[in-house]
Amino acid sequence: MTKNILLLAGDGIGPEVVAEAVRVLKWVGAHAGTSFHFDEALIGGSAYDAVGTPFPAETLSKAKAADAILLGAVGGPKWESLDYSVRPERGLLGIRKELDLFANLRPAMCFAPLADASSLKPEIISGLDIMIVRELTGDIYFGQPRGVTMENSHRVGRNTMVYADWEVQRIARIALDLARVRGKKLCSVDKANVLEATEMWREEVQKIRDAEYTDIELSHMYVDNAAMQLVRAPKQFDVMVTGNIFGDILSDCAAMLTGSLGMLPSASLGSETGGKRAALYEPVHGSAPDITGRGIANPVATILSAAMMLRYSFNLHAQAKLVEDAINAVLADGLRTGDIMQAGARHVGTKEMGDAILAKLDTLSSTQRGAA
Ligand code: IPM
Ligand code: MG
């Protein structure tokens, strides 16, 4: 069976890291007997430069047709002074909205060989494995009214936090389903002491839990406390669910606990219709303009995003696990890109890291065959 994967390499280091993930996907395709067909399209600043918009119509139609999308990164200083409506970030927000990719899964796990790379003490983060579920198509990111207007000779800036009950319910179900196959614990994060929209969020999440998921232990936490708890004792969490803006902030915080933003993948999923679910996979890190084109970016987050694609879009669970194991083994061998460099480790570039992961896939799969 052929699976169509759309590559949106984007800006900065995007193309460099996507190239390594494609090599890994090709390896998996060849070994799993699944044929992956790759297509490419423009997004972000590079799309703006080429065709005058960060989110071309052709990209949207290719995205709708694809079985899964792999995105590199968008943005960079070159485009920061552009009008808001054509900034690279609009490409990313546009594709999330158009494909209704409302469920953003951001795992934060600590790779054992990197426990020392965190700014927190190793005992606080070793074995860490959190899943942050961020609602991605609502909230202050998209709410109306918005914008800057003149009112009584003063500039007034306005954005609006909006959620409808059905939006909360559908993200709550995604998070509760994940909790069910993990540690059966969900923490919903809000600011219900101040914001009515999030008080409603809290009530709706609780309703869904009480009606359909009584096997899951649900707790609620204010976002300020959640930020504090994440750095104080992150292992108390299993699955966390929250809205778009709180999730944006908390997921960067959780990511950094693990030592490097360059290590973390994400999946953005839509609802299932006719047996198909729109899905976009991307590293949590950005376009890293400071190191673009030098061949030194860490491709691991993008390769892990490809592993999430194998798991969530193609049901290739064993293959996803194999890719994750290969990455762990390469780290255990002491290979490090600059962002996770440690004393005594071997410093490698983007492509060398990709080579090492492919070589490890060969070794691990032949050992597995040998054992079978
Ligand atoms: C993220 C990013 C985006 C967001 C930006 C680039 C629009 O920070 O994916 O977390 O705010 O959602
Ligand atoms: Mg962010």
XYZ file of N, CA and C in Angstrom, residues 149-335:
561
model
N -6.834 49.022 17.174
C -7.704 50.088 16.646
C -7.406 51.397 17.382
N -7.908 52.493 16.836
C -7.794 53.782 17.519
C -9.082 54.013 18.289
N -8.958 54.256 19.569
C -10.144 54.530 20.381
C -9.830 55.733 21.260
N -10.604 56.805 21.107
C -10.364 58.046 21.867
C -8.905 58.476 21.805
N -8.378 58.501 20.607
C -6.979 58.868 20.309
C -5.926 58.000 20.997
N -6.306 56.813 21.389
C -5.302 55.881 21.891
C -5.336 54.594 21.071
N -4.165 54.009 20.859
C -4.125 52.713 20.191
C -4.534 51.660 21.207
N -5.471 50.819 20.803
C -5.926 49.756 21.701
C -5.717 48.409 21.017
N -4.999 47.532 21.681
C -4.738 46.189 21.147
C -5.663 45.200 21.804
N -6.198 44.261 20.986
C -7.223 43.380 21.540
C -7.100 41.981 20.966
N -7.103 40.964 21.826
C -7.260 39.572 21.404
C -8.245 38.907 22.346
N -8.887 37.873 21.855
C -10.012 37.326 22.602
C -9.854 35.832 22.849
N -9.990 35.420 24.100
C -9.944 34.000 24.419
C -11.342 33.422 24.265
N -11.520 32.522 23.302
C -12.845 31.930 23.080
C -12.739 30.422 22.981
N -13.618 29.724 23.675
C -13.784 28.287 23.470
C -15.259 27.933 23.479
N -15.657 27.030 22.589
C -17.012 26.481 22.639
C -16.931 25.131 23.349
N -18.043 24.711 23.957
C -18.016 23.458 24.726
C -17.548 22.264 23.887
N -17.977 22.198 22.608
C -17.593 21.046 21.794
C -16.098 21.011 21.511
N -15.473 22.184 21.479
C -14.022 22.206 21.260
C -13.292 21.637 22.476
N -13.813 21.961 23.657
C -13.201 21.446 24.880
C -13.441 19.937 24.976
N -14.665 19.531 24.635
C -15.004 18.111 24.759
C -14.135 17.237 23.852
N -13.917 17.704 22.605
C -13.168 16.822 21.694
C -11.698 16.720 22.090
N -11.119 17.799 22.610
C -9.710 17.704 23.032
C -9.615 16.904 24.335
N -10.635 17.037 25.187
C -10.644 16.261 26.433
C -10.651 14.762 26.122
N -11.436 14.356 25.130
C -11.494 12.931 24.769
C -10.143 12.424 24.262
N -9.473 13.250 23.442
C -8.142 12.855 22.940
C -7.197 12.627 24.132
N -7.220 13.566 25.071
C -6.312 13.476 26.217
C -6.672 12.294 27.121
N -7.964 12.089 27.323
C -8.406 10.977 28.182
C -8.077 9.633 27.521
N -8.226 9.556 26.195
C -7.843 8.325 25.487
C -6.355 8.038 25.664
N -5.537 9.093 25.559
C -4.093 8.897 25.730
C -3.769 8.470 27.153
N -4.451 9.102 28.125
C -4.219 8.744 29.522
C -4.537 7.261 29.745
N -5.544 6.794 29.060
C -5.984 5.407 29.217
C -4.905 4.412 28.792
N -4.136 4.748 27.748
C -3.075 3.824 27.325
C -1.731 4.169 27.958
N -1.718 5.159 28.833
C -0.485 5.506 29.546
C -0.697 5.263 31.031
N -0.525 6.324 31.858
C -0.590 6.130 33.304
C -1.944 6.345 33.947
N -3.015 6.495 33.121
C -4.383 6.668 33.612
C -4.567 7.904 34.497
N -3.749 8.939 34.232
C -3.814 10.166 35.018
C -3.815 11.358 34.088
N -4.793 12.244 34.282
C -4.839 13.441 33.437
C -4.920 14.675 34.312
N -4.113 15.689 33.988
C -4.206 16.972 34.666
C -4.641 18.016 33.648
N -5.760 18.660 33.902
C -6.255 19.704 33.002
C -5.837 21.063 33.569
N -5.273 21.897 32.716
C -4.698 23.161 33.169
C -5.541 24.338 32.674
N -5.860 25.254 33.588
C -6.708 26.391 33.232
C -6.367 27.592 34.108
N -7.148 28.620 34.016
C -7.029 29.774 34.910
C -8.449 30.109 35.360
N -9.099 29.065 35.923
C -10.526 29.152 36.238
C -10.819 30.139 37.363
N -9.781 30.549 38.111
C -10.014 31.527 39.175
C -10.178 32.947 38.629
N -9.817 33.144 37.357
C -9.887 34.491 36.779
C -10.679 34.543 35.474
N -10.496 33.514 34.617
C -11.058 33.578 33.267
C -12.256 32.645 33.121
N -13.420 33.242 32.815
C -14.652 32.444 32.682
C -14.530 31.382 31.599
N -13.863 31.749 30.496
C -13.736 30.787 29.388
C -13.072 29.504 29.887
N -12.115 29.666 30.798
C -11.406 28.481 31.271
C -12.133 27.800 32.434
N -13.028 28.534 33.070
C -13.880 27.894 34.077
C -14.820 26.910 33.363
N -15.331 27.363 32.216
C -16.157 26.488 31.380
C -15.327 25.296 30.915
N -14.080 25.537 30.527
C -13.152 24.471 30.105
C -13.079 23.394 31.199
N -12.859 23.848 32.433
C -12.710 22.928 33.557
C -13.971 22.065 33.715
N -15.139 22.727 33.664
C -16.399 21.993 33.848
C -16.623 20.963 32.742
N -16.314 21.353 31.493
C -16.546 20.436 30.372
C -15.618 19.226 30.427
N -14.353 19.454 30.779
C -13.412 18.329 30.880
C -13.903 17.360 31.963
N -14.330 17.933 33.084
C -14.824 17.094 34.186
C -16.052 16.285 33.753
N -16.954 16.916 33.002
C -18.178 16.242 32.534
C -17.853 15.030 31.682
N -16.925 15.222 30.733
C -16.551 14.118 29.837
C -15.918 12.981 30.632
N -15.057 13.361 31.562
C -14.405 12.339 32.393
C -15.460 11.547 33.180
N -16.396 12.266 33.819
C -17.387 11.596 34.668
C -18.338 10.723 33.856
N -18.608 11.135 32.613
C -19.557 10.373 31.806
C -18.909 9.186 31.117
N -17.648 9.347 30.653
C -17.083 8.314 29.773
C -15.778 7.708 30.242
N -15.131 8.320 31.224
C -13.772 7.856 31.571
C -13.581 7.761 33.089
N -14.457 7.043 33.755
C -14.341 7.000 35.217
C -13.094 6.241 35.676
N -12.451 5.516 34.751
C -11.204 4.818 35.112
C -10.001 5.762 35.137
N -10.174 6.999 34.693
C -9.055 7.936 34.648
C -9.142 8.905 35.825
N -7.996 9.103 36.475
C -7.930 10.056 37.584
C -7.692 11.448 36.995
N -8.683 12.328 37.185
C -8.573 13.681 36.614
C -8.332 14.716 37.702
N -7.324 15.566 37.482
C -7.115 16.685 38.394
C -7.111 17.980 37.588
N -7.287 19.088 38.271
C -7.276 20.397 37.610
C -6.229 21.270 38.290
N -5.564 22.103 37.499
C -4.519 22.947 38.074
C -4.516 24.304 37.373
N -4.286 25.360 38.145
C -4.145 26.675 37.519
C -2.814 26.735 36.776
N -2.805 27.496 35.710
C -1.640 27.468 34.827
C -0.368 27.986 35.503
N -0.510 28.964 36.368
C 0.708 29.474 37.038
C 1.311 28.406 37.944
N 0.432 27.708 38.660
C 0.912 26.619 39.495
C 1.508 25.494 38.636
N 0.863 25.209 37.502
C 1.353 24.133 36.622
C 2.766 24.445 36.129
N 3.020 25.712 35.786
C 4.363 26.098 35.329
C 5.361 25.859 36.447
N 4.957 26.220 37.663
C 5.833 26.047 38.813
C 6.071 24.560 39.091
N 4.990 23.771 39.066
C 5.126 22.328 39.337
C 5.986 21.628 38.279
N 5.914 22.116 37.038
C 6.706 21.498 35.969
C 8.208 21.594 36.232
N 8.630 22.702 36.825
C 10.065 22.796 37.131
C 10.402 22.265 38.517
N 9.398 22.189 39.393
C 9.654 21.698 40.747
C 9.698 20.183 40.798
N 8.655 19.542 40.252
C 8.544 18.086 40.333
C 7.789 17.565 39.111
N 8.443 17.596 37.957
C 7.731 17.285 36.698
C 7.203 15.857 36.624
N 7.811 14.941 37.369
C 7.381 13.541 37.238
C 6.017 13.265 37.864
N 5.430 14.269 38.543
C 4.075 14.076 39.071
C 3.046 14.004 37.936
N 3.429 14.458 36.735
C 2.476 14.507 35.617
C 2.600 13.294 34.705
N 1.457 12.904 34.134
C 1.464 11.888 33.080
C 0.969 12.589 31.807
N -0.353 12.719 31.652
C -0.882 13.485 30.527
C -1.407 14.814 31.067
N -1.115 15.900 30.341
C -1.677 17.207 30.686
C -2.489 17.683 29.482
N -3.622 18.324 29.743
C -4.405 18.892 28.631
C -4.679 20.354 28.935
N -4.536 21.193 27.907
C -4.768 22.610 28.120
C -5.065 23.320 26.803
N -5.424 24.599 26.902
C -5.774 25.372 25.718
C -4.549 25.806 24.928
N -4.806 26.533 23.865
C -3.764 26.865 22.894
C -2.632 27.703 23.484
N -2.987 28.792 24.147
C -1.926 29.698 24.613
C -1.177 29.116 25.820
N -1.908 28.537 26.775
C -1.221 27.933 27.926
C -0.354 26.761 27.447
N -0.872 26.024 26.475
C -0.125 24.872 25.952
C 1.137 25.288 25.216
N 1.070 26.422 24.537
C 2.258 26.949 23.853
C 3.367 27.187 24.872
N 2.997 27.829 25.958
C 3.983 28.223 26.960
C 4.470 27.008 27.760
N 3.530 26.208 28.242
C 3.916 25.063 29.081
C 4.730 24.035 28.292
N 4.439 23.897 26.988
C 5.176 22.867 26.251
C 6.625 23.285 26.012
N 6.899 24.564 25.867
C 8.307 24.983 25.779
C 9.010 24.733 27.107
N 8.295 25.015 28.177
C 8.868 24.805 29.504
C 9.176 23.318 29.714
N 8.206 22.468 29.397
C 8.398 21.018 29.575
C 9.516 20.517 28.674
N 9.603 21.086 27.466
C 10.624 20.638 26.526
C 12.017 20.904 27.077
N 12.175 22.052 27.672
C 13.513 22.420 28.141
C 13.953 21.594 29.338
N 12.974 21.020 30.060
C 13.325 20.150 31.182
C 14.208 19.018 30.713
N 13.979 18.584 29.482
C 14.666 17.393 28.993
C 16.050 17.705 28.456
N 16.461 18.950 28.481
C 17.830 19.250 28.080
C 17.936 19.978 26.767
N 17.079 19.640 25.821
C 17.204 20.327 24.546
C 15.910 20.353 23.772
N 15.583 21.511 23.284
C 14.443 21.637 22.380
C 14.677 20.839 21.104
N 15.943 20.593 20.800
C 16.302 19.880 19.574
C 15.949 18.409 19.604
N 15.378 17.952 20.717
C 15.089 16.528 20.879
C 13.607 16.199 20.762
N 12.733 17.229 20.752
C 11.326 16.899 20.963
C 10.431 17.021 19.734
N 9.631 15.973 19.522
C 8.738 15.924 18.365
C 7.341 16.403 18.728
N 6.479 16.531 17.731
C 5.078 16.781 18.019
C 4.209 16.258 16.885
N 2.953 16.043 17.240
C 1.964 15.622 16.245
C 0.771 16.548 16.379
N 0.195 16.955 15.261
C -1.033 17.750 15.280
C -2.077 16.994 14.480
N -3.145 16.590 15.185
C -4.111 15.685 14.568
C -5.487 16.332 14.429
N -6.184 15.966 13.371
C -7.563 16.396 13.175
C -8.519 15.292 13.601
N -9.815 15.483 13.339
C -10.734 14.399 13.706
C -10.755 13.364 12.602
N -11.181 12.169 12.972
C -11.196 11.089 12.007
C -12.475 11.174 11.192
N -12.311 11.244 9.860
C -13.506 11.207 9.016
C -13.261 10.204 7.893
N -14.176 9.294 7.741
C -14.065 8.271 6.706
C -12.792 7.454 6.823
N -12.401 7.136 8.068
C -11.217 6.301 8.282
C -9.906 7.051 8.085
N -9.979 8.356 7.830
C -8.743 9.116 7.626
C -8.672 10.292 8.594
N -7.472 10.520 9.125
C -7.275 11.612 10.066
C -6.178 12.523 9.520
N -6.478 13.788 9.321
C -5.438 14.733 8.889
C -4.380 14.796 9.979
N -3.115 14.818 9.599
C -2.065 14.796 10.605
C -0.801 15.477 10.105
N -0.272 16.332 10.957
C 0.958 17.035 10.643
C 1.957 16.797 11.772
N 3.170 16.463 11.397
C 4.209 16.155 12.380
C 5.339 17.153 12.223
N 5.813 17.666 13.345
C 6.888 18.662 13.270
C 7.690 18.687 14.564
N 8.971 19.057 14.457
C 9.747 19.223 15.683
C 9.208 20.417 16.465
N 9.422 20.419 17.776
C 8.950 21.536 18.596
C 9.838 22.778 18.396
N 11.096 22.538 18.022
C 12.012 23.683 17.866
C 11.666 24.521 16.634
N 12.273 25.680 16.542
C 12.009 26.587 15.428
C 13.059 26.474 14.325
N 13.171 27.539 13.533
C 13.969 27.478 12.312
C 15.468 27.751 12.552
N 15.821 28.143 13.758
C 17.232 28.335 14.149
C 18.078 29.051 13.099
N 17.704 30.294 12.747
C 18.432 31.007 11.689
C 19.930 31.152 11.974
N 20.289 31.183 13.252
C 21.711 31.367 13.589
C 22.603 30.219 13.126
N 22.036 29.032 12.948
C 22.885 27.907 12.533
C 22.475 27.329 11.167
N 21.608 28.051 10.478
C 21.109 27.551 9.186
C 22.213 27.352 8.154
N 22.123 26.225 7.451
C 23.026 25.986 6.321
C 24.406 25.515 6.706
N 24.628 25.279 7.987
C 25.972 24.877 8.424
C 26.092 23.385 8.675
N 24.972 22.673 8.515
C 25.036 21.219 8.689
C 25.257 20.779 10.123
N 24.861 21.632 11.081
C 25.124 21.263 12.473
C 23.843 21.109 13.304
N 22.674 21.324 12.676
C 21.414 21.241 13.427
C 21.158 19.803 13.899
N 20.441 19.690 14.992
C 20.083 18.373 15.532
C 18.831 17.842 14.810
N 18.958 16.732 14.082
C 17.791 16.225 13.342
C 16.890 15.322 14.176
N 17.238 15.088 15.448
C 16.525 14.079 16.235
C 15.048 14.406 16.424
N 14.718 15.668 16.714
C 13.310 16.017 16.933
C 12.472 15.716 15.692
N 13.038 15.962 14.525
C 12.288 15.710 13.287
C 12.187 14.206 13.016
N 13.249 13.484 13.325
C 13.200 12.022 13.148
C 12.197 11.408 14.139
N 12.160 11.944 15.355
C 11.157 11.473 16.319
C 9.745 11.848 15.877
N 9.619 12.973 15.188
C 8.306 13.358 14.646
C 7.885 12.352 13.574
N 8.854 11.920 12.772
C 8.572 10.878 11.773
C 8.137 9.585 12.469
N 8.750 9.295 13.619
C 8.348 8.098 14.382
C 6.904 8.236 14.863
N 6.533 9.449 15.295
C 5.133 9.671 15.705
C 4.207 9.455 14.509
N 4.645 9.863 13.325
C 3.856 9.645 12.108
C 3.636 8.151 11.881
N 4.706 7.377 12.041
C 4.579 5.920 11.858
C 3.527 5.365 12.815
N 3.549 5.877 14.045
C 2.652 5.360 15.083
C 1.207 5.835 14.892
N 1.014 7.125 14.749
C -0.347 7.661 14.771
C -1.033 7.667 13.404
N -0.252 7.805 12.318
C -0.909 7.830 11.009
C -0.902 6.469 10.331
N 0.163 5.686 10.557
C 0.291 4.457 9.782
C 0.199 3.183 10.622
N -0.060 3.341 11.926
C -0.163 2.169 12.801
C 1.050 1.257 12.769
N 2.223 1.836 12.452
C 3.455 1.037 12.431
C 4.147 1.195 13.793
N 3.539 0.587 14.800
C 4.004 0.799 16.177
C 5.398 0.234 16.416
N 5.645 -0.983 15.917
C 6.952 -1.603 16.148
C 8.047 -0.782 15.470
N 7.728 -0.272 14.275
C 8.726 0.512 13.543
C 8.994 1.851 14.238
N 7.953 2.447 14.793
C 8.134 3.698 15.524
C 9.051 3.466 16.723
N 8.795 2.382 17.417
C 9.607 2.033 18.592
C 11.064 1.780 18.178
N 11.233 1.118 17.045
C 12.589 0.823 16.552
C 13.373 2.114 16.285
N 12.711 3.088 15.685
C 13.372 4.371 15.412
C 13.761 5.036 16.737
N 12.851 5.010 17.709
C 13.151 5.615 19.011
C 14.304 4.884 19.701
N 14.293 3.564 19.604
C 15.383 2.783 20.202
C 16.724 3.095 19.535
N 16.679 3.255 18.206
C 17.919 3.553 17.478
C 18.490 4.888 17.946
N 17.615 5.867 18.154
C 18.074 7.183 18.618
C 18.687 7.067 20.018
N 17.999 6.340 20.883
C 18.526 6.141 22.230
C 19.894 5.482 22.200
N 20.041 4.482 21.323
C 21.307 3.746 21.244
C 22.427 4.637 20.718
N 22.110 5.485 19.747
C 23.127 6.392 19.205
C 23.569 7.391 20.280
N 22.606 7.858 21.077
C 22.951 8.766 22.177
C 23.793 8.037 23.221
N 23.425 6.788 23.479
C 24.184 6.004 24.461
C 25.615 5.764 23.975
N 25.803 5.706 22.652
C 27.158 5.566 22.094
C 27.972 6.847 22.246
N 27.312 7.924 22.664
C 28.049 9.166 22.915
C 28.053 10.162 21.775
N 27.222 9.953 20.758
C 27.168 10.943 19.669
C 26.272 12.112 20.059
